[in-house]
Amino acid sequence: MISNSVIGQNLNGKWILKDVDSGNEKKGNPGFQLLEINGNKVDIYMDFSLNEKASTLKMENGDLLNYNNEKTSKYEIVNENHIKWFVNGKSNDKNAVFEFDFYRLKPTITTLKKEDIEKLTFVLTENGRESEFEFNKELWDKERLELFKRKEGEKKMIEQIDSTFFVSIYSNGKRDVSFAIKEVSTKLLKLYAIPTGPMEMIAYRK
C-alpha cells in the first residue's frame, strides 16, 4: 500500500461514512460514522457529538489493528479524499465482506454564520419532486402529531463539526441522518457525499 509516513502526512483529519456495500450489490447506510485519523491512529465515532469514541484502531500497511496488534479489518486508499474499509461479516447468513466508503470531511465553503443559514429556505428538485429545506421548524401539523401520538414530528437543523456545517433531519426528537454541506450562500445549498445517493446535490434559494 503506502508507508505510514505518507499516511500521517496525507490522511490526517476527519472522514465521514457515505455508504456500505454488503456484497449483495445493495448499498446502505447504518447511520452516522466518522473516522478521525492522526498519524497511524484511527479513532472511530458513532455519535454526532463526538463526545465518546466507539473504538480506536491502528493503520499498518493496509491492515487495521487493535491495540493487541490483532488484525481486525483492511483498508484501501482510493485517493487523498476517499478511503475504503473492508470488514468481514455476515449478510443473509452468508459470509460477506462489508465495504465502507469514507470521504474526507472538508470545511464548508461559505461566508455565512450558522444563524444566517438557519434563516434561509432552499428547495431541492430531484426526479421532478421538490423537497424544501427550512430550518428549526416543526414540519408536522398538530393533527398529524396527534394521529401518530408524538410530541415532535420532523425537523431540519443546521449543525456543525469543526468548520463543516450539516443539514440534520430529526424525527420524533432523534437524528435520522446528517448531510454535510459542501457550499452554502444566499443563493444555493450544495450537499456532498449523500448517503446511498449521488456525490453531490444542489438546492436553490426559495
Short mmCIF file of C-alpha atoms in Angstrom, two decimals:
data_model
loop_
_atom_site.label_atom_id
_atom_site.label_comp_id
_atom_site.label_asym_id
_atom_site.label_seq_id
_atom_site.Cartn_x
_atom_site.Cartn_y
_atom_site.Cartn_z
CA MET A 1 0.00 0.00 0.00
CA ILE A 2 1.72 3.19 1.20
CA SER A 3 4.04 3.90 4.09
CA ASN A 4 2.91 5.12 7.49
CA SER A 5 4.85 8.35 6.98
CA VAL A 6 2.72 9.15 3.92
CA ILE A 7 -0.42 8.15 5.83
CA GLY A 8 0.43 10.62 8.57
CA GLN A 9 1.02 13.40 6.09
CA ASN A 10 -1.92 12.89 3.75
CA LEU A 11 -4.74 11.29 5.74
CA ASN A 12 -4.84 13.24 9.00
CA GLY A 13 -8.28 14.67 9.67
CA LYS A 14 -11.89 13.56 9.83
CA TRP A 15 -13.58 11.17 7.39
CA ILE A 16 -17.33 10.61 7.19
CA LEU A 17 -19.15 7.46 6.08
CA LYS A 18 -21.17 7.74 2.88
CA ASP A 19 -22.46 4.19 2.43
CA VAL A 20 -21.78 0.48 2.91
CA ASP A 21 -21.83 -2.29 0.30
CA SER A 22 -22.61 -5.65 1.91
CA GLY A 23 -21.60 -7.63 -1.16
CA ASN A 24 -25.14 -8.09 -2.50
CA GLU A 25 -24.87 -5.04 -4.79
CA LYS A 26 -27.17 -3.04 -2.50
CA LYS A 27 -25.71 -0.06 -0.69
CA GLY A 28 -26.98 1.01 2.70
CA ASN A 29 -26.12 3.40 5.49
CA PRO A 30 -26.06 2.20 9.11
CA GLY A 31 -26.11 5.74 10.45
CA PHE A 32 -23.52 8.30 11.42
CA GLN A 33 -19.93 7.05 11.49
CA LEU A 34 -16.81 9.18 11.48
CA LEU A 35 -13.09 8.34 11.47
CA GLU A 36 -10.52 10.71 12.89
CA ILE A 37 -7.02 9.87 11.66
CA ASN A 38 -3.90 11.13 13.38
CA GLY A 39 -0.71 9.52 12.11
CA ASN A 40 -1.44 5.79 12.11
CA LYS A 41 -4.11 6.06 14.83
CA VAL A 42 -7.80 5.87 13.84
CA ASP A 43 -10.48 6.94 16.34
CA ILE A 44 -13.99 5.79 15.41
CA TYR A 45 -17.10 7.74 16.42
CA MET A 46 -20.72 6.61 16.09
CA ASP A 47 -22.37 9.69 17.60
CA PHE A 48 -22.53 13.14 16.01
CA SER A 49 -21.44 14.86 19.22
CA LEU A 50 -18.02 13.12 19.04
CA ASN A 51 -18.05 13.01 22.84
CA GLU A 52 -17.21 9.31 23.05
CA LYS A 53 -15.03 7.08 20.88
CA ALA A 54 -16.55 3.78 19.77
CA SER A 55 -13.08 2.29 19.33
CA THR A 56 -9.51 3.06 18.31
CA LEU A 57 -7.52 1.16 15.67
CA LYS A 58 -4.07 1.39 14.14
CA MET A 59 -3.32 1.62 10.41
CA GLU A 60 -0.45 -0.53 9.22
CA ASN A 61 0.29 -1.32 5.56
CA GLY A 62 -3.30 -1.92 4.50
CA ASP A 63 -4.43 -3.56 7.76
CA LEU A 64 -6.34 -2.11 10.71
CA LEU A 65 -5.13 -3.46 14.05
CA ASN A 66 -6.48 -3.28 17.58
CA TYR A 67 -4.19 -2.37 20.45
CA ASN A 68 -3.26 -6.02 20.90
CA ASN A 69 -1.87 -5.69 17.36
CA GLU A 70 -4.50 -8.14 16.09
CA LYS A 71 -5.77 -7.54 12.56
CA THR A 72 -9.47 -6.59 12.60
CA SER A 73 -10.03 -5.45 9.02
CA LYS A 74 -8.37 -3.96 5.93
CA TYR A 75 -8.35 -0.57 4.26
CA GLU A 76 -7.54 0.84 0.85
CA ILE A 77 -6.65 4.41 -0.03
CA VAL A 78 -8.54 5.24 -3.22
CA ASN A 79 -7.24 8.81 -3.31
CA GLU A 80 -6.45 11.63 -0.88
CA ASN A 81 -10.17 12.18 -0.23
CA HIS A 82 -11.55 8.61 -0.30
CA ILE A 83 -10.81 5.58 1.88
CA LYS A 84 -12.40 2.14 1.66
CA TRP A 85 -12.63 0.00 4.80
CA PHE A 86 -13.27 -3.75 4.42
CA VAL A 87 -14.82 -5.68 7.32
CA ASN A 88 -15.67 -9.39 7.31
CA GLY A 89 -19.19 -10.25 8.43
CA LYS A 90 -22.45 -12.00 7.59
CA SER A 91 -25.12 -10.96 5.10
CA ASN A 92 -28.26 -13.10 4.88
CA ASP A 93 -26.45 -15.83 6.85
CA LYS A 94 -23.64 -15.91 4.28
CA ASN A 95 -20.04 -14.79 4.72
CA ALA A 96 -19.61 -11.31 3.27
CA VAL A 97 -17.09 -8.50 3.12
CA PHE A 98 -18.65 -5.18 4.02
CA GLU A 99 -17.14 -2.28 2.08
CA PHE A 100 -17.35 1.09 3.88
CA ASP A 101 -16.76 4.24 1.83
CA PHE A 102 -15.40 7.16 3.85
CA TYR A 103 -14.80 10.62 2.40
CA ARG A 104 -12.65 13.38 3.83
CA LEU A 105 -14.65 15.95 5.76
CA LYS A 106 -13.81 19.39 4.40
CA PRO A 107 -14.76 22.86 5.69
CA THR A 108 -17.98 24.22 4.23
CA ILE A 109 -17.37 26.91 1.62
CA THR A 110 -19.35 29.89 2.91
CA THR A 111 -19.20 33.41 4.29
CA LEU A 112 -22.35 32.80 6.33
CA LYS A 113 -22.65 32.02 10.01
CA LYS A 114 -24.85 29.24 11.37
CA GLU A 115 -27.53 31.75 12.39
CA ASP A 116 -27.56 33.22 8.86
CA ILE A 117 -28.08 29.81 7.23
CA GLU A 118 -30.93 28.98 9.59
CA LYS A 119 -32.89 31.98 8.33
CA LEU A 120 -32.78 30.78 4.69
CA THR A 121 -35.08 28.35 2.89
CA PHE A 122 -33.91 26.19 -0.04
CA VAL A 123 -35.70 23.91 -2.50
CA LEU A 124 -34.19 20.72 -3.90
CA THR A 125 -35.68 19.28 -7.11
CA GLU A 126 -34.94 15.60 -7.73
CA ASN A 127 -36.74 13.39 -10.27
CA GLY A 128 -39.44 16.03 -10.62
CA ARG A 129 -40.10 16.11 -6.88
CA GLU A 130 -39.42 19.11 -4.67
CA SER A 131 -38.04 18.94 -1.14
CA GLU A 132 -37.90 22.05 0.99
CA PHE A 133 -35.09 22.83 3.43
CA GLU A 134 -36.48 25.12 6.12
CA PHE A 135 -34.72 25.03 9.47
CA ASN A 136 -35.74 24.90 13.13
CA LYS A 137 -39.40 24.47 12.23
CA GLU A 138 -41.77 21.64 13.16
CA LEU A 139 -42.85 20.17 9.81
CA TRP A 140 -45.85 18.18 11.07
CA ASP A 141 -49.13 19.89 11.81
CA LYS A 142 -50.98 19.36 15.10
CA GLU A 143 -53.41 16.83 13.63
CA ARG A 144 -50.65 14.59 12.30
CA LEU A 145 -48.77 14.73 15.60
CA GLU A 146 -51.93 13.67 17.42
CA LEU A 147 -52.61 10.90 14.89
CA PHE A 148 -49.18 9.35 15.45
CA LYS A 149 -49.23 10.21 19.18
CA ARG A 150 -45.99 12.19 19.00
CA LYS A 151 -44.83 15.37 20.67
CA GLU A 152 -42.43 16.04 17.80
CA GLY A 153 -42.62 15.22 14.10
CA GLU A 154 -39.86 16.08 11.64
CA LYS A 155 -37.47 18.99 11.86
CA LYS A 156 -34.39 20.08 9.87
CA MET A 157 -31.49 21.61 11.78
CA ILE A 158 -28.13 23.16 10.93
CA GLU A 159 -25.36 21.50 12.95
CA GLN A 160 -21.59 21.72 12.86
CA ILE A 161 -18.41 19.65 13.24
CA ASP A 162 -15.32 21.85 13.22
CA SER A 163 -15.71 24.11 10.15
CA THR A 164 -18.20 21.83 8.36
CA PHE A 165 -21.93 22.58 8.51
CA PHE A 166 -24.51 19.80 8.24
CA VAL A 167 -28.21 19.59 7.47
CA SER A 168 -29.54 17.17 10.10
CA ILE A 169 -33.03 15.71 9.84
CA TYR A 170 -34.69 14.84 13.14
CA SER A 171 -37.75 12.62 13.56
CA ASN A 172 -39.57 12.36 16.89
CA GLY A 173 -36.69 14.21 18.52
CA LYS A 174 -33.97 11.86 17.25
CA ARG A 175 -31.46 12.45 14.46
CA ASP A 176 -32.23 10.31 11.40
CA VAL A 177 -29.49 11.47 9.06
CA SER A 178 -27.00 14.29 8.61
CA PHE A 179 -25.83 15.66 5.25
CA ALA A 180 -22.52 17.51 5.10
CA ILE A 181 -22.77 20.90 3.37
CA LYS A 182 -20.14 21.45 0.71
CA GLU A 183 -21.11 25.05 -0.03
CA VAL A 184 -23.84 27.43 1.07
CA SER A 185 -24.66 31.01 0.13
CA THR A 186 -27.76 33.19 -0.02
CA LYS A 187 -28.43 31.59 -3.43
CA LEU A 188 -27.74 27.86 -3.06
CA LEU A 189 -27.11 24.94 -0.72
CA LYS A 190 -24.74 22.27 -2.04
CA LEU A 191 -24.66 18.94 -0.19
CA TYR A 192 -21.96 16.34 -0.77
CA ALA A 193 -21.43 12.59 -0.23
CA ILE A 194 -25.14 11.89 0.15
CA PRO A 195 -25.72 8.57 2.00
CA THR A 196 -26.56 5.87 -0.59
CA GLY A 197 -27.11 8.63 -3.15
CA PRO A 198 -25.16 10.88 -5.51
CA MET A 199 -21.91 12.56 -4.54
CA GLU A 200 -23.46 15.99 -4.79
CA MET A 201 -26.92 17.62 -4.74
CA ILE A 202 -27.82 21.29 -5.07
CA ALA A 203 -30.81 23.10 -3.58
CA TYR A 204 -31.62 26.68 -4.60
CA ARG A 205 -32.92 29.58 -2.53
CA LYS A 206 -36.67 29.74 -2.38
#
